[in-house]
Every structure is written in C-alpha cells, then in structure tokens.
XYZ file of C-alpha atoms in Angstrom:
499
model
C 85.209 112.896 122.687
C 81.599 114.079 122.357
C 82.799 117.314 120.803
C 85.013 115.639 118.230
C 82.256 113.175 117.314
C 79.757 115.996 116.915
C 82.157 118.072 114.829
C 83.227 115.197 112.609
C 79.628 114.284 111.929
C 78.613 117.888 111.250
C 81.561 118.915 109.123
C 81.693 116.046 106.596
C 79.309 115.339 103.764
C 79.441 111.608 103.142
C 77.496 110.141 100.269
C 76.538 106.600 101.148
C 76.984 104.878 97.788
C 79.648 102.610 96.221
C 81.758 105.605 95.174
C 81.309 107.943 98.134
C 83.769 110.704 98.784
C 85.298 111.877 102.003
C 86.835 115.348 102.035
C 89.916 116.082 104.093
C 93.026 118.242 104.029
C 94.799 117.692 100.754
C 91.640 117.445 98.693
C 92.337 113.904 97.538
C 89.638 111.340 96.921
C 89.704 108.565 99.467
C 88.793 105.176 98.042
C 87.602 102.146 99.935
C 87.162 98.519 98.955
C 83.514 99.327 98.135
C 84.768 101.054 94.976
C 85.512 97.850 93.099
C 83.083 97.141 90.257
C 83.677 93.408 90.690
C 81.723 93.489 93.917
C 78.518 93.969 91.965
C 79.251 90.688 90.216
C 79.671 88.683 93.402
C 77.386 85.694 94.058
C 73.808 86.781 94.855
C 73.253 87.470 98.513
C 70.095 89.225 99.612
C 70.563 91.829 102.314
C 68.150 94.281 103.857
C 68.380 98.026 103.386
C 69.312 98.315 107.060
C 72.252 95.913 106.590
C 73.426 97.806 103.529
C 73.241 101.185 105.265
C 74.965 99.843 108.359
C 77.790 98.386 106.259
C 78.223 101.633 104.347
C 78.330 103.547 107.618
C 80.933 101.131 108.988
C 83.120 101.567 105.900
C 82.798 105.346 106.175
C 83.773 105.349 109.842
C 86.704 103.029 109.141
C 87.943 105.300 106.352
C 87.740 108.306 108.671
C 89.569 106.547 111.515
C 92.225 105.387 109.047
C 92.700 108.898 107.695
C 93.241 110.318 111.188
C 95.966 107.755 111.833
C 97.948 107.856 108.592
C 97.557 111.513 107.638
C 99.498 113.639 110.100
C 98.130 116.769 108.386
C 94.520 115.623 108.772
C 92.154 118.447 109.641
C 88.411 118.778 109.892
C 87.153 121.429 107.505
C 83.768 123.171 107.298
C 81.637 121.866 104.478
C 81.617 124.282 101.555
C 78.641 123.825 99.244
C 79.460 124.453 95.559
C 78.913 127.995 94.350
C 75.625 128.253 92.468
C 74.379 124.826 93.571
C 70.738 124.426 94.543
C 71.805 123.185 97.988
C 73.754 126.400 98.610
C 70.908 128.523 97.269
C 68.363 126.709 99.434
C 70.562 127.142 102.512
C 70.949 130.869 101.843
C 67.199 131.313 101.369
C 66.354 129.467 104.588
C 68.954 131.358 106.611
C 67.783 134.702 105.262
C 64.178 133.847 106.080
C 65.135 132.903 109.638
C 67.157 136.046 110.342
C 64.501 138.265 108.727
C 61.890 136.639 110.961
C 64.066 137.220 114.045
C 64.556 140.860 113.141
C 60.819 141.314 112.618
C 60.078 139.751 116.023
C 62.514 142.024 117.825
C 60.961 145.101 116.149
C 57.468 144.249 117.364
C 55.953 146.348 120.141
C 56.415 144.772 122.565
C 59.292 142.666 121.148
C 58.775 138.918 120.738
C 61.758 136.927 122.032
C 60.717 133.373 121.080
C 63.373 132.839 118.372
C 65.994 134.829 120.270
C 65.662 132.645 123.380
C 66.022 129.481 121.278
C 69.237 130.931 119.834
C 70.550 131.750 123.307
C 69.813 128.175 124.396
C 71.764 126.807 121.415
C 74.670 129.162 122.086
C 74.726 128.105 125.740
C 74.832 124.426 124.807
C 77.685 125.066 122.365
C 79.731 127.046 124.885
C 79.295 124.335 127.520
C 80.452 121.707 124.996
C 83.787 123.547 124.686
C 84.538 123.315 128.401
C 86.998 120.871 129.953
C 86.480 119.170 133.338
C 88.648 121.805 135.018
C 86.468 124.693 133.871
C 84.099 124.453 136.845
C 84.008 128.167 137.644
C 83.446 129.124 133.998
C 80.685 126.546 133.700
C 78.942 127.996 136.747
C 79.254 131.497 135.312
C 77.676 130.450 131.998
C 74.865 128.615 133.789
C 74.243 131.683 135.952
C 74.157 134.335 133.212
C 72.448 132.205 130.555
C 69.806 130.887 132.934
C 67.049 130.103 130.446
C 64.082 130.111 132.879
C 65.250 133.491 134.195
C 65.709 134.805 130.643
C 62.170 133.631 129.797
C 60.791 135.513 132.824
C 62.699 138.656 131.849
C 61.305 138.416 128.328
C 57.754 138.081 129.617
C 58.229 141.114 131.871
C 59.915 143.231 129.203
C 63.217 143.326 131.102
C 65.386 141.191 128.800
C 68.643 142.851 127.714
C 69.885 140.820 124.757
C 72.735 143.250 124.112
C 74.186 142.554 127.554
C 73.851 138.801 127.094
C 75.451 138.994 123.630
C 78.443 140.872 124.993
C 78.816 138.273 127.742
C 78.737 135.510 125.113
C 81.407 137.270 123.041
C 83.592 137.582 126.132
C 83.279 133.871 126.923
C 84.060 133.000 123.309
C 87.185 135.156 123.526
C 88.404 133.218 126.556
C 87.775 129.819 124.913
C 88.807 130.359 121.301
C 92.116 129.504 119.679
C 94.567 132.395 119.112
C 93.765 132.309 115.390
C 90.198 133.452 116.211
C 91.186 136.570 118.157
C 90.635 138.764 115.121
C 87.151 137.292 114.607
C 86.299 137.990 118.260
C 87.472 141.599 117.941
C 85.203 142.044 114.927
C 82.261 140.749 116.984
C 82.903 143.429 119.594
C 82.493 146.109 116.944
C 78.983 144.974 115.903
C 76.205 146.889 117.682
C 73.003 145.661 115.996
C 71.578 142.568 117.673
C 70.611 140.454 114.651
C 73.908 140.890 112.733
C 75.762 140.232 115.999
C 73.909 136.966 116.706
C 74.419 135.904 113.099
C 78.169 136.593 113.339
C 78.364 134.814 116.706
C 77.028 131.615 115.145
C 79.518 131.878 112.279
C 82.436 132.156 114.699
C 81.046 129.356 116.892
C 81.034 127.077 113.837
C 84.719 127.870 113.291
C 85.437 127.212 116.965
C 83.765 123.788 116.670
C 86.169 122.937 113.862
C 89.117 124.224 115.923
C 88.018 122.099 118.874
C 87.657 119.005 116.696
C 91.139 119.493 115.221
C 92.596 120.022 118.692
C 90.918 116.826 119.884
C 92.260 114.890 116.870
C 95.836 116.045 117.480
C 95.544 115.320 121.208
C 94.202 111.787 120.960
C 96.165 110.609 117.880
C 99.141 109.281 119.944
C 96.740 107.149 121.992
C 94.672 105.803 119.093
C 97.092 103.374 117.435
C 96.003 100.108 119.057
C 92.314 101.025 119.108
C 92.424 102.115 115.482
C 94.128 98.893 114.379
C 91.497 96.743 116.080
C 88.673 98.963 114.859
C 89.746 98.847 111.205
C 90.343 95.098 111.363
C 86.902 94.434 112.873
C 85.130 96.712 110.399
C 86.867 95.017 107.482
C 85.907 91.609 108.877
C 82.271 92.743 109.029
C 82.466 93.855 105.419
C 84.173 90.606 104.420
C 81.274 88.635 105.860
C 78.884 90.520 103.580
C 81.248 90.392 100.573
C 83.116 87.051 100.653
C 85.168 87.966 97.555
C 86.434 91.221 99.108
C 90.008 89.911 99.118
C 90.244 88.664 95.529
C 92.638 91.364 94.335
C 94.678 91.153 97.525
C 95.104 87.423 96.998
C 96.152 88.010 93.385
C 98.654 90.669 94.522
C 100.322 88.367 97.065
C 100.236 85.346 94.749
C 101.961 87.272 91.956
C 104.569 88.525 94.437
C 105.361 84.965 95.536
C 105.603 83.873 91.912
C 107.901 86.810 91.230
C 110.180 85.859 94.125
C 110.329 82.221 92.992
C 111.358 83.369 89.545
C 114.163 85.535 90.926
C 115.411 87.720 88.135
C 112.155 89.119 86.798
C 111.905 92.889 86.415
C 109.269 93.216 89.102
C 111.512 91.873 91.851
C 114.916 93.395 91.136
C 115.386 94.745 94.649
C 117.785 92.557 96.556
C 116.708 91.330 99.951
C 118.943 90.552 102.868
C 116.518 87.821 103.927
C 118.025 84.401 103.141
C 114.554 82.892 102.657
C 112.824 84.697 99.752
C 109.428 83.137 100.518
C 109.494 84.005 104.202
C 106.120 85.734 104.880
C 107.691 89.010 106.013
C 109.850 89.078 102.896
C 106.832 88.399 100.698
C 104.951 91.227 102.401
C 107.782 93.715 101.941
C 108.221 92.879 98.265
C 104.463 93.071 97.762
C 104.356 96.593 99.195
C 107.337 97.553 97.047
C 105.441 96.423 93.957
C 102.787 99.051 94.756
C 105.354 101.667 93.737
C 105.431 100.090 90.273
C 101.682 99.650 89.905
C 99.807 100.189 86.655
C 96.840 102.084 88.087
C 95.155 102.418 84.688
C 94.698 98.683 84.085
C 95.252 96.744 87.326
C 92.731 96.994 90.198
C 94.446 97.962 93.433
C 94.451 95.387 96.280
C 91.477 95.879 98.589
C 93.496 96.041 101.812
C 95.516 99.049 100.608
C 92.793 100.734 98.590
C 92.184 103.495 101.129
C 95.825 104.508 100.642
C 95.912 104.196 96.857
C 96.290 107.944 96.356
C 99.177 108.040 98.829
C 100.941 105.084 97.198
C 100.395 106.661 93.805
C 101.983 109.906 94.981
C 104.926 107.975 96.415
C 105.261 106.154 93.108
C 105.485 109.510 91.346
C 108.042 110.745 93.881
C 110.087 107.583 93.357
C 110.055 108.009 89.585
C 111.172 111.618 89.946
C 114.007 110.748 92.349
C 115.197 108.012 89.995
C 115.266 110.444 87.086
C 116.967 113.226 89.089
C 119.639 110.897 90.476
C 120.208 109.418 87.003
C 120.773 112.854 85.476
C 123.137 113.905 88.274
C 125.103 110.656 87.963
C 125.489 111.320 84.248
C 126.701 114.856 85.007
C 129.286 113.541 87.465
C 130.627 110.840 85.118
C 130.699 113.234 82.145
C 132.515 116.107 83.841
C 134.825 113.969 85.954
C 136.277 114.874 89.337
C 136.443 118.564 88.469
C 133.022 119.202 90.039
C 133.390 116.947 93.079
C 135.157 119.580 95.151
C 132.919 122.515 94.215
C 130.657 123.297 97.183
C 126.964 123.626 96.469
C 127.230 122.776 92.771
C 125.368 119.467 92.945
C 122.610 121.098 95.004
C 122.298 123.859 92.405
C 122.133 121.356 89.567
C 119.592 119.260 91.480
C 117.367 122.303 91.973
C 117.577 123.037 88.262
C 116.515 119.498 87.374
C 113.709 119.522 89.945
C 112.306 122.785 88.615
C 112.202 121.462 85.055
C 110.575 118.208 86.243
C 108.044 119.939 88.515
C 105.146 119.240 86.130
C 106.239 115.668 85.473
C 102.752 114.228 86.067
C 100.797 116.949 84.267
C 98.927 115.766 81.142
C 100.715 118.368 79.026
C 104.192 117.371 80.269
C 106.629 116.311 77.551
C 109.475 114.208 78.946
C 111.533 114.595 75.795
C 111.224 118.368 75.812
C 111.940 118.589 79.545
C 115.055 116.402 79.331
C 116.295 118.360 76.322
C 115.885 121.593 78.310
C 117.626 119.995 81.299
C 120.611 119.056 79.101
C 120.865 122.591 77.718
C 120.517 124.234 81.132
C 123.058 121.940 82.806
C 125.626 122.586 80.068
C 125.290 126.340 80.599
C 125.600 126.106 84.389
C 128.537 123.673 84.224
C 130.402 125.885 81.724
C 129.957 128.936 83.942
C 130.985 127.091 87.093
C 134.097 125.483 85.556
C 135.233 128.801 84.097
C 134.761 130.599 87.437
C 136.946 128.059 89.229
C 139.720 128.003 86.614
C 139.004 124.620 85.048
C 139.233 123.920 81.313
C 136.131 124.949 79.344
C 133.302 122.510 78.804
C 134.067 121.349 75.252
C 131.477 120.939 72.506
C 132.001 117.164 72.459
C 131.346 116.880 76.186
C 128.278 119.112 75.841
C 126.923 116.873 73.088
C 127.657 113.726 75.105
C 125.969 115.109 78.215
C 122.844 116.202 76.333
C 122.579 112.859 74.572
C 122.948 110.814 77.747
C 120.461 112.969 79.648
C 117.920 112.646 76.830
C 118.466 108.869 76.740
C 117.109 108.522 80.296
C 113.640 108.969 78.805
C 113.745 105.243 78.034
C 112.729 102.990 80.969
C 115.371 100.437 79.953
C 118.173 103.029 79.912
C 121.183 101.520 81.702
C 121.737 104.429 84.092
C 118.048 104.785 84.855
C 117.657 101.046 85.542
C 120.682 101.156 87.835
C 119.384 104.069 89.902
C 115.895 102.606 89.986
C 117.272 99.308 91.342
C 119.250 101.189 93.999
C 116.213 103.215 95.089
C 114.120 100.046 95.294
C 116.863 98.291 97.245
C 117.058 101.164 99.721
C 113.284 101.253 100.266
C 113.202 97.481 100.766
C 116.120 97.657 103.179
C 114.333 100.428 105.071
C 111.272 98.208 105.501
C 113.472 95.346 106.708
C 115.389 97.572 109.117
C 112.349 99.389 110.523
C 111.966 96.760 113.240
C 115.570 97.331 114.340
C 115.252 101.147 114.323
C 118.499 101.476 112.379
C 118.274 103.047 108.899
C 120.152 101.219 106.146
C 123.210 102.699 104.401
C 122.565 104.804 101.334
C 123.530 103.112 98.030
C 126.082 104.832 95.823
C 124.913 107.635 93.552
C 121.940 108.598 95.735
C 123.725 111.106 97.973
C 122.375 114.168 96.070
C 118.773 113.035 96.739
C 119.407 111.534 100.181
C 117.144 113.970 102.057
C 114.172 113.411 99.766
C 114.736 109.645 99.616
C 114.937 109.285 103.403
C 111.756 111.333 103.836
C 109.998 109.117 101.281
C 111.269 105.979 103.030
C 109.946 107.161 106.405
C 106.462 107.863 105.031
C 106.420 104.646 103.006
C 107.515 102.588 106.010
C 104.902 104.170 108.309
C 102.108 103.448 105.845
C 103.283 99.883 105.278
C 103.752 99.074 108.965
C 100.308 100.402 109.873
C 98.762 98.333 107.085
C 100.582 95.251 108.354
C 99.218 95.790 111.855
C 95.650 95.990 110.587
C 95.590 93.284 107.936
C 98.315 90.805 108.969
C 95.772 88.109 110.023
C 94.173 88.274 106.572
C 97.563 88.181 104.831
C 98.647 85.132 106.834
C 95.519 83.216 105.813
C 95.979 84.158 102.163
C 99.644 83.134 102.098
C 98.835 79.869 103.835
C 96.112 79.235 101.265
C 98.529 79.939 98.382
C 101.237 77.697 99.843
C 98.761 74.867 100.515
C 97.335 75.102 96.997
C 100.840 74.994 95.493
C 101.832 71.999 97.617
C 98.658 70.155 96.623
C 99.327 70.962 92.968
C 102.907 69.704 93.305
C 101.739 66.464 94.923
C 99.255 65.810 92.116
C 101.965 66.390 89.516
C 104.272 63.881 91.253
C 101.516 61.247 91.391
C 100.926 61.635 87.673
C-alpha cells in the first residue's frame, strides 16, 4: 500500500483549483462537484486557507478512488510535461546539471563519490520498496551488497567499485521487473559508462514504480468496494458541510424526474417500468439515471452526485444515440426488402458494419448527418442488390431503392416514427436491465434490436455498474432529497385544500 500511495502521488499532477484536472488512461477530463460556477455564488462563509486546501485535497483523493473503482482500464501513467514548456525545460536543465556534476566528480583524482553514494542510497530504498514480505532472502542480499556505511568506507579508501554495484543493481531489477521491462533491462546490461548507466537505471526504476502501482491497483480493486463507497460518501459529506448548496442540481434532477413520472406520457419518461408504483424511490432513481442518457450537456448543469462520471454518461449517451440510429436503419431495410433477406446468413451483420463505418464520426464537429444517411442509403442499396442477385432473388427495383433511401434519410428527424420506436425500445431495455440487476437475470431483448444485441448488452452492463455504484455511495443523500420533495408536495397540497 505504501508503494501504490507513493506512486500515485508521484505520477499525477493535480492542480488544486476549482477546475483541476486529473489525468488517467483514456485522456478524459474528470470533473467533480467543485466545477460548478454556482458554488461561487453560495452564501458567504469564511474559511481558512488550510480548510480550503484540505477540502480540495479530499475532493482530489475522492475522485482518484472513484476512478479506480469505476474504470476497469485505470492505469497510473508517468507525468509527461508539455513539449517546449518552461517546466520541461527547467527539468532538463536541472537534470543535465546534476549528471554533469556527477561525471565531473567521478573524473577527479582521486574520484569524489558524494553524489554517487546518495544515488546508491536512493536506488537501494527504491529496490526495497518493491519487495514483498516473502522476499526475505532478496532483502538480505540487497542490504548486504548495498551496505551504505561499508560503501562509504570503500570510497574513503579508494576501493569502491561502482561498476560492480551497478551490475548487481541491474540484476536485482531484472528479477523484480514485469516481463514488459525485460528489453529495458537488457539495454542496461549493454551500457558500460557509469554515468549513462546510472541515469538509465533511474529511468527504468521510474517505469517499474508505475508498473508496481498498476499491479497494486489491479490486485486490491476487488477488495476496495465497501471501503471506497464509505470513503466517497464521507468525503462528499465533508464537502457538503462546507458547501451547503452542493446538492442543488441533484435535487432539481430528482424533482423533475418525479414530476415526469407523475405526468406519465411526457417525452422524457417514455420507458415503461414494470414497477406498479411509479413514485417508488427505486423507480424514481432508475428513471433519473435513464434521463442522464438524454441530457442537454450544453445548457443544463449536471447533477453534483454524478458529475465525476459525466464524461462516461456522455459517452454512453452517444453510444445509445448511435445504436438507435443503426437499429432504425436496419429495421427499415428489413421492412423494405421483406423476408427475402431474413434467411441470408451474415447479411445483417454486413449491413450493420456498413452503417457503423459511415456513422463512425457521428460526434465529430464536421459530421453531417444528412450526408452520412444519404451515403448509407446509397451503399445499402448497392449491397442489397448484389446480395439478392447472388442468391437468385428478384432485382432490387428502382421504386424500392427510392423508398429505402427516403426512409433512411428521414431518420435524421428526432420525431421520426421508426427512430422514436427504436429509441423507446432501447430505453425500455436499459430500464429493465437496471430493474433486473438485483435479480441477476437479464431482461428479454425487445423486437428489432437483435442486430445490435451485443453492443446493447455491453452498454447495459457498463451503465448498470456505474448506476449501482453511484446508488451505493449516494443513496442516503437521495433518500433525504426525495423525502424533502414528498414532504414539500404534501404540505403544498394541504395548503391548497385549506384554501
């Protein structure tokens, strides 16, 4: 645990300000509830610099713990300073000055080993930090060979052999490193000059620290669930005490969901629920999470309790939109061509791949939906004509081509009948998956979604995991908010009756 803490602290650059960034695999920006501009407009509350720094540190640690839990691909990465930045230039200058000084000391007559011994001490400490409790013999060997008092005596008597010690260090590194570092170790063995060798040793040790941190993360993740839930909840509570309005957008999100469910039939709540009580808290929660896949990120602030996962929900929203469009196009193809294509093996998969390729840049600023759908219609007509001819069916007539192209192009409209149908079915499936997650039995797939079943099920699994983890962390806060909303509505209803 000491190693992972050391590596996580060393490998991340965290800017402690209201819009800090945390880098991790995937390169996405991780937001926290400190990002909201409304927090600067909260009622005046004077806090010390120490309180502010401690809160920022707590939010940072919570974001990191959260990322480890929800991102299965999470990896610690070495910090890369921007090319040409003054920080990078300063680092390069300082490192060059240090290594030049070391080289000058070793060339003195007699050689001066002050810097070299400090480096050996740092290397020894790093190697010992890699060891596990069962590495007793290896620990003794390192302590014996890298005995600093003995090395100091040898240096004073002119008997220090740094080359021998360096080769020993390289050998130990080879026995401790991950297989992916074998090539780096072999390159170390080819270096004969002392200063370049020590410099390269430190570079490889830095990589080994990252490897060790990532190994520790993957090893402890299965055991972190309960601790992480409690940790995140406590850290959020601490932040809430400093920012009493830190749940304003969450309250608005849940209140609008309840209003939506009461007014059954609005566009935001089209997904049917199997729950007989629409205002049952669990049902409200599930519908609220489902609304995140329809969120207007440009104009509506994201709820605070899910803000750290906004990027993930946004990506899932984009995936959902793409699956709806793909399934709509394929349904149109099936209804236009009739049963002729139903028995042709692999055809639907081929057509799906074609549609996916042409929709690959769907979220790019330069993407033109009209142009893409027009190209999809043209491409599908060509592939269908070739396939029908090869299997002896009647040619794809000009009228059917025109109908297919027109219907495919019409799906550009959000209120298109086919698109609305497939969207409702996707939403229904995702809602049913959330409801069935406690029973461990996946729901049946609605009609028309078979061609995208693999992608939809994968999306449902990731969506459900994210939602369930969020529920575990923030359920006490959600319960209080819902109780507050219900109480306020009952009080309002009572006042209306009295009047």
